[in-house]
Amino acid sequence: MSKQPNSPVTASEMAFLQILWSASRPLNKQEILEKANAEEPLFAKNSFHLLANELIAKGYLTPIDNGGIGRKNARRYAPTVSCNEFLAMQIFSAKTYKPSDIPEILTALLNLSSSVDLEPILAKMEVMISKQRLGFEKEDSAL
């Protein structure tokens, strides 16, 4: 039985996940290795199955068995969480994290993004905050 995703990952496991996050579909071993070794190798070819099995055990990866024989029908791999969900889980699982830290975490992210036009981001955040408030109001009225 796999754990809930929130375990820390190694640099090689992170590289594996980033390849999958950048893809528009699940990838097979050959496709992942091609991307991992396109320029400077991100991880050793021989470590592919070890990395895949570790990520499966940690709950970050799921194998998709297409059945059949041949490269076109090879087992494919898909992440179980998006990159943003992964990043949020890493913050959430930190021993020092408290929900009251969220405003400071968001402020730090915005400060690190100072070269970006923040207006569209802030507008999107305002919409998300409004939706959260509506959700809380509905919960309160149900009680």
Coordinates of N, CA and C in Angstrom, one line a residue:
M1 N 0.9 -1.2 0.0 CA 0.0 0.0 0.0 C 0.9 1.2 0.0
S2 N 0.6 2.2 -0.9 CA 1.5 3.3 -1.0 C 1.1 4.4 0.0
K3 N 2.1 5.2 0.4 CA 1.9 6.3 1.3 C 1.2 7.4 0.6
Q4 N 0.7 8.3 1.4 CA 0.2 9.6 0.9 C 1.4 10.4 0.4
P5 N 1.3 11.0 -0.8 CA 2.5 11.8 -1.2 C 2.8 12.9 -0.2
N6 N 3.9 12.9 0.3 CA 4.5 14.0 1.1 C 5.9 13.7 1.6
S7 N 6.4 12.6 1.2 CA 7.8 12.2 1.5 C 8.7 13.1 0.7
P8 N 9.9 13.4 1.3 CA 10.9 14.1 0.6 C 11.4 13.3 -0.6
V9 N 11.9 13.9 -1.6 CA 12.5 13.2 -2.8 C 13.9 13.6 -3.0
T10 N 14.7 12.8 -3.6 CA 16.1 13.0 -4.0 C 16.1 13.9 -5.2
A11 N 17.3 14.4 -5.5 CA 17.4 15.3 -6.7 C 17.1 14.5 -8.0
S12 N 17.5 13.2 -8.0 CA 17.2 12.4 -9.2 C 15.7 12.1 -9.3
E13 N 15.0 11.9 -8.2 CA 13.6 11.7 -8.2 C 12.9 12.9 -8.6
M14 N 13.4 14.1 -8.2 CA 12.8 15.4 -8.6 C 12.9 15.6 -10.1
A15 N 14.1 15.2 -10.6 CA 14.3 15.3 -12.1 C 13.3 14.4 -12.8
F16 N 13.1 13.2 -12.3 CA 12.2 12.3 -12.9 C 10.8 12.9 -13.0
L17 N 10.3 13.4 -11.8 CA 9.0 14.1 -11.7 C 8.9 15.3 -12.7
Q18 N 9.9 16.1 -12.7 CA 9.9 17.3 -13.6 C 9.7 16.9 -15.1
I19 N 10.3 15.8 -15.5 CA 10.1 15.3 -16.8 C 8.7 15.0 -17.1
L20 N 8.1 14.3 -16.1 CA 6.6 14.0 -16.3 C 5.7 15.2 -16.2
W21 N 6.0 16.1 -15.3 CA 5.2 17.3 -15.2 C 5.3 18.2 -16.5
S22 N 6.4 18.1 -17.2 CA 6.5 18.9 -18.4 C 5.9 18.2 -19.6
A23 N 5.5 17.0 -19.5 CA 4.9 16.2 -20.6 C 3.4 16.4 -20.5
S24 N 2.8 16.3 -21.7 CA 1.3 16.5 -21.8 C 0.6 15.1 -21.6
R25 N 1.3 14.1 -21.4 CA 0.7 12.7 -21.3 C 1.7 11.8 -20.5
P26 N 1.2 10.7 -20.0 CA 2.1 9.7 -19.4 C 3.2 9.3 -20.4
L27 N 4.4 9.1 -19.9 CA 5.5 8.7 -20.7 C 6.0 7.3 -20.4
N28 N 6.6 6.6 -21.4 CA 7.2 5.3 -21.1 C 8.7 5.5 -20.8
K29 N 9.3 4.4 -20.4 CA 10.7 4.4 -20.0 C 11.6 5.1 -21.0
Q30 N 11.5 4.7 -22.3 CA 12.3 5.2 -23.3 C 12.2 6.7 -23.5
E31 N 10.9 7.2 -23.4 CA 10.7 8.6 -23.6 C 11.3 9.4 -22.4
I32 N 11.2 8.8 -21.2 CA 11.7 9.5 -20.0 C 13.2 9.5 -20.1
L33 N 13.8 8.4 -20.5 CA 15.3 8.4 -20.6 C 15.8 9.3 -21.6
E34 N 15.1 9.5 -22.7 CA 15.5 10.4 -23.8 C 15.5 11.8 -23.3
K35 N 14.5 12.2 -22.5 CA 14.4 13.5 -22.0 C 15.5 13.7 -20.8
A36 N 15.7 12.7 -20.1 CA 16.7 12.8 -19.0 C 18.1 12.9 -19.5
N37 N 18.4 12.4 -20.6 CA 19.7 12.4 -21.2 C 19.9 13.3 -22.4
A38 N 18.9 14.2 -22.6 CA 18.9 15.1 -23.8 C 20.2 15.9 -23.8
E39 N 20.6 16.5 -22.7 CA 21.8 17.4 -22.7 C 22.7 16.8 -21.6
E40 N 22.7 17.3 -20.5 CA 23.5 16.7 -19.4 C 22.6 15.7 -18.6
P41 N 23.1 14.5 -18.5 CA 22.2 13.5 -17.8 C 21.7 13.9 -16.5
L42 N 20.4 13.7 -16.3 CA 19.7 14.1 -15.0 C 19.8 12.9 -14.0
F43 N 19.9 11.7 -14.5 CA 20.1 10.5 -13.7 C 20.6 9.4 -14.6
A44 N 21.2 8.4 -13.9 CA 21.8 7.3 -14.7 C 20.7 6.4 -15.3
K45 N 20.9 5.9 -16.5 CA 19.9 5.0 -17.1 C 19.7 3.8 -16.2
N46 N 20.7 3.3 -15.6 CA 20.6 2.1 -14.8 C 19.7 2.3 -13.5
S47 N 19.5 3.6 -13.2 CA 18.7 3.8 -11.9 C 17.3 4.1 -12.2
F48 N 16.8 3.9 -13.5 CA 15.5 4.2 -13.9 C 14.5 3.5 -13.0
H49 N 14.6 2.1 -12.9 CA 13.6 1.3 -12.2 C 13.7 1.6 -10.7
L50 N 14.8 1.8 -10.2 CA 15.0 2.2 -8.8 C 14.2 3.5 -8.5
L51 N 14.4 4.5 -9.3 CA 13.7 5.8 -9.1 C 12.2 5.6 -9.3
A52 N 11.8 4.9 -10.3 CA 10.4 4.7 -10.5 C 9.7 4.0 -9.3
N53 N 10.4 3.0 -8.9 CA 9.8 2.2 -7.7 C 9.8 3.0 -6.5
E54 N 10.8 3.9 -6.2 CA 10.8 4.7 -5.1 C 9.7 5.7 -5.1
L55 N 9.5 6.3 -6.3 CA 8.4 7.3 -6.5 C 7.0 6.7 -6.4
I56 N 6.9 5.5 -6.8 CA 5.6 4.7 -6.7 C 5.4 4.5 -5.2
A57 N 6.4 4.0 -4.5 CA 6.3 3.7 -3.0 C 5.9 5.0 -2.2
K58 N 6.5 6.1 -2.7 CA 6.2 7.4 -2.0 C 4.8 8.0 -2.4
G59 N 4.2 7.4 -3.4 CA 2.9 7.9 -3.8 C 2.9 9.0 -4.8
Y60 N 4.0 9.3 -5.4 CA 4.1 10.4 -6.4 C 3.9 9.9 -7.8
L61 N 4.0 8.6 -8.1 CA 4.0 8.1 -9.4 C 3.1 6.9 -9.5
T62 N 2.5 6.8 -10.7 CA 1.6 5.6 -10.9 C 2.0 5.0 -12.2
P63 N 2.2 3.7 -12.3 CA 2.4 3.1 -13.6 C 1.1 2.8 -14.3
I64 N 1.1 3.0 -15.6 CA -0.1 2.7 -16.4 C 0.3 1.6 -17.4
D65 N -0.3 0.5 -17.2 CA 0.1 -0.7 -18.1 C -0.8 -0.7 -19.3
N66 N -0.3 -0.4 -20.5 CA -1.1 -0.4 -21.7 C -1.3 -1.8 -22.3
G67 N -0.7 -2.8 -21.8 CA -0.9 -4.1 -22.3 C -0.2 -4.2 -23.7
G68 N -0.1 -5.4 -24.1 CA 0.5 -5.7 -25.5 C 2.0 -5.7 -25.4
I69 N 2.5 -5.9 -26.6 CA 4.0 -6.1 -26.7 C 4.5 -4.9 -27.6
G70 N 5.7 -4.5 -27.3 CA 6.4 -3.5 -28.1 C 6.4 -2.1 -27.5
R71 N 7.2 -1.3 -28.1 CA 7.4 0.1 -27.5 C 6.1 0.9 -27.4
K72 N 5.2 0.8 -28.4 CA 4.0 1.6 -28.3 C 3.1 1.2 -27.2
N73 N 3.2 -0.1 -26.8 CA 2.4 -0.6 -25.7 C 3.1 -0.7 -24.4
A74 N 4.3 -0.1 -24.3 CA 5.0 -0.2 -23.0 C 4.3 0.5 -21.9
R75 N 4.7 0.0 -20.7 CA 4.2 0.7 -19.5 C 4.6 2.1 -19.5
R76 N 3.6 3.0 -19.1 CA 3.8 4.4 -19.0 C 3.7 4.8 -17.6
Y77 N 4.3 6.0 -17.3 CA 4.3 6.5 -15.9 C 3.6 7.9 -15.9
A78 N 2.8 8.1 -14.9 CA 2.2 9.4 -14.7 C 2.3 9.9 -13.3
P79 N 2.5 11.2 -13.1 CA 2.6 11.7 -11.7 C 1.2 11.6 -11.1
T80 N 1.2 11.4 -9.8 CA -0.1 11.4 -9.1 C -0.5 12.8 -8.6
V81 N 0.4 13.7 -8.6 CA 0.2 15.1 -8.1 C 0.8 16.0 -9.1
S82 N 0.2 17.2 -9.2 CA 0.8 18.3 -10.1 C 2.0 18.9 -9.4
C83 N 2.8 19.6 -10.2 CA 4.0 20.2 -9.6 C 3.6 21.2 -8.5
N84 N 2.5 22.0 -8.7 CA 2.1 22.9 -7.6 C 1.6 22.2 -6.4
E85 N 0.9 21.1 -6.6 CA 0.5 20.3 -5.4 C 1.7 19.7 -4.7
F86 N 2.7 19.3 -5.4 CA 3.9 18.8 -4.8 C 4.6 19.8 -4.0
L87 N 4.7 21.0 -4.5 CA 5.4 22.1 -3.8 C 4.6 22.5 -2.6
A88 N 3.3 22.5 -2.7 CA 2.5 22.8 -1.5 C 2.6 21.8 -0.4
M89 N 2.7 20.5 -0.8 CA 2.8 19.4 0.1 C 4.2 19.5 0.8
Q90 N 5.2 19.9 0.1 CA 6.5 20.0 0.7 C 6.5 21.1 1.8
I91 N 5.8 22.2 1.5 CA 5.7 23.2 2.6 C 4.9 22.7 3.7
F92 N 3.7 22.1 3.4 CA 2.8 21.6 4.4 C 3.5 20.6 5.3
S93 N 4.4 19.8 4.8 CA 5.0 18.7 5.6 C 6.2 19.1 6.4
A94 N 6.6 20.4 6.2 CA 7.7 20.9 7.0 C 7.3 21.0 8.5
K95 N 8.2 20.6 9.3 CA 7.9 20.5 10.7 C 7.6 21.9 11.3
T96 N 8.1 22.9 10.7 CA 7.8 24.3 11.3 C 6.6 25.0 10.7
Y97 N 6.0 24.3 9.7 CA 4.8 24.9 9.0 C 3.6 25.1 9.9
K98 N 3.0 26.2 9.8 CA 1.7 26.5 10.5 C 0.8 27.2 9.5
P99 N -0.5 26.9 9.5 CA -1.4 27.6 8.5 C -1.3 29.1 8.6
S100 N -1.0 29.6 9.8 CA -0.9 31.1 9.9 C 0.3 31.6 9.1
D101 N 1.2 30.7 8.6 CA 2.4 31.1 7.8 C 2.0 31.4 6.4
I102 N 0.8 31.0 5.9 CA 0.4 31.2 4.5 C 0.6 32.6 4.0
P103 N 0.2 33.6 4.7 CA 0.4 35.0 4.1 C 1.9 35.3 3.9
E104 N 2.7 34.9 4.8 CA 4.2 35.2 4.7 C 4.8 34.3 3.6
I105 N 4.3 33.1 3.4 CA 4.8 32.3 2.3 C 4.4 32.9 1.0
L106 N 3.2 33.3 0.9 CA 2.7 33.9 -0.4 C 3.5 35.2 -0.7
T107 N 3.7 36.0 0.4 CA 4.5 37.2 0.2 C 5.9 36.9 -0.2
A108 N 6.5 35.9 0.3 CA 7.9 35.5 -0.1 C 7.9 35.1 -1.5
L109 N 6.9 34.4 -2.0 CA 6.8 33.9 -3.4 C 6.6 35.1 -4.3
L110 N 5.8 36.1 -3.9 CA 5.6 37.3 -4.7 C 6.9 38.1 -4.8
N111 N 7.6 38.2 -3.7 CA 8.9 39.0 -3.7 C 9.9 38.3 -4.6
L112 N 9.9 37.0 -4.6 CA 10.9 36.3 -5.5 C 10.5 36.4 -6.9
S113 N 9.2 36.8 -7.2 CA 8.7 36.9 -8.6 C 8.6 38.4 -9.0
S114 N 9.5 39.2 -8.4 CA 9.4 40.7 -8.6 C 9.6 41.1 -10.1
S115 N 10.2 40.3 -10.9 CA 10.4 40.7 -12.3 C 9.2 40.3 -13.2
V116 N 8.1 39.8 -12.6 CA 6.9 39.4 -13.3 C 5.8 40.4 -13.0
D117 N 4.9 40.6 -14.0 CA 3.8 41.5 -13.8 C 2.8 40.8 -12.8
L118 N 2.7 41.3 -11.6 CA 2.0 40.7 -10.6 C 0.5 40.9 -10.6
E119 N 0.0 41.9 -11.4 CA -1.4 42.2 -11.4 C -2.3 41.0 -11.8
P120 N -2.0 40.3 -12.9 CA -2.8 39.1 -13.2 C -2.8 38.1 -12.1
I121 N -1.6 37.9 -11.5 CA -1.5 36.9 -10.4 C -2.4 37.4 -9.2
L122 N -2.3 38.6 -8.8 CA -3.1 39.1 -7.7 C -4.6 39.0 -8.0
A123 N -5.0 39.3 -9.2 CA -6.4 39.2 -9.6 C -6.9 37.8 -9.5
K124 N -6.0 36.9 -9.9 CA -6.4 35.4 -9.8 C -6.5 35.0 -8.3
M125 N -5.6 35.5 -7.5 CA -5.6 35.2 -6.1 C -6.9 35.8 -5.4
E126 N -7.3 37.0 -5.8 CA -8.5 37.6 -5.3 C -9.7 36.7 -5.6
V127 N -9.8 36.2 -6.8 CA -10.9 35.3 -7.2 C -10.8 34.0 -6.3
M128 N -9.6 33.4 -6.1 CA -9.5 32.2 -5.3 C -9.9 32.5 -3.9
I129 N -9.5 33.7 -3.4 CA -9.9 34.0 -2.0 C -11.4 34.2 -1.9
S130 N -12.0 34.8 -2.8 CA -13.5 34.9 -2.8 C -14.2 33.6 -2.8
K131 N -13.7 32.7 -3.6 CA -14.3 31.3 -3.7 C -14.1 30.6 -2.3
Q132 N -12.9 30.8 -1.7 CA -12.7 30.2 -0.4 C -13.7 30.7 0.6
R133 N -13.8 32.0 0.6 CA -14.8 32.7 1.5 C -16.2 32.2 1.3
L134 N -16.6 32.0 0.1 CA -17.9 31.5 -0.2 C -18.1 30.1 0.3
G135 N -17.1 29.3 0.2 CA -17.1 27.9 0.7 C -17.2 27.9 2.2
F136 N -16.5 28.7 2.9 CA -16.6 28.8 4.3 C -18.0 29.3 4.8
E137 N -18.6 30.2 4.0 CA -19.9 30.7 4.4 C -20.9 29.6 4.2
K138 N -20.8 28.8 3.2 CA -21.7 27.7 3.0 C -21.6 26.7 4.1
E139 N -20.4 26.4 4.5 CA -20.2 25.5 5.6 C -20.8 26.0 6.9
D140 N -20.6 27.3 7.2 CA -21.1 27.9 8.4 C -22.7 27.9 8.4
S141 N -23.3 28.1 7.2 CA -24.7 28.2 7.2 C -25.3 26.7 7.3
A142 N -24.6 25.7 6.9 CA -25.0 24.3 7.0 C -25.0 23.9 8.5
L143 N -24.2 24.5 9.3 CA -24.2 24.1 10.7 C -25.3 24.7 11.4

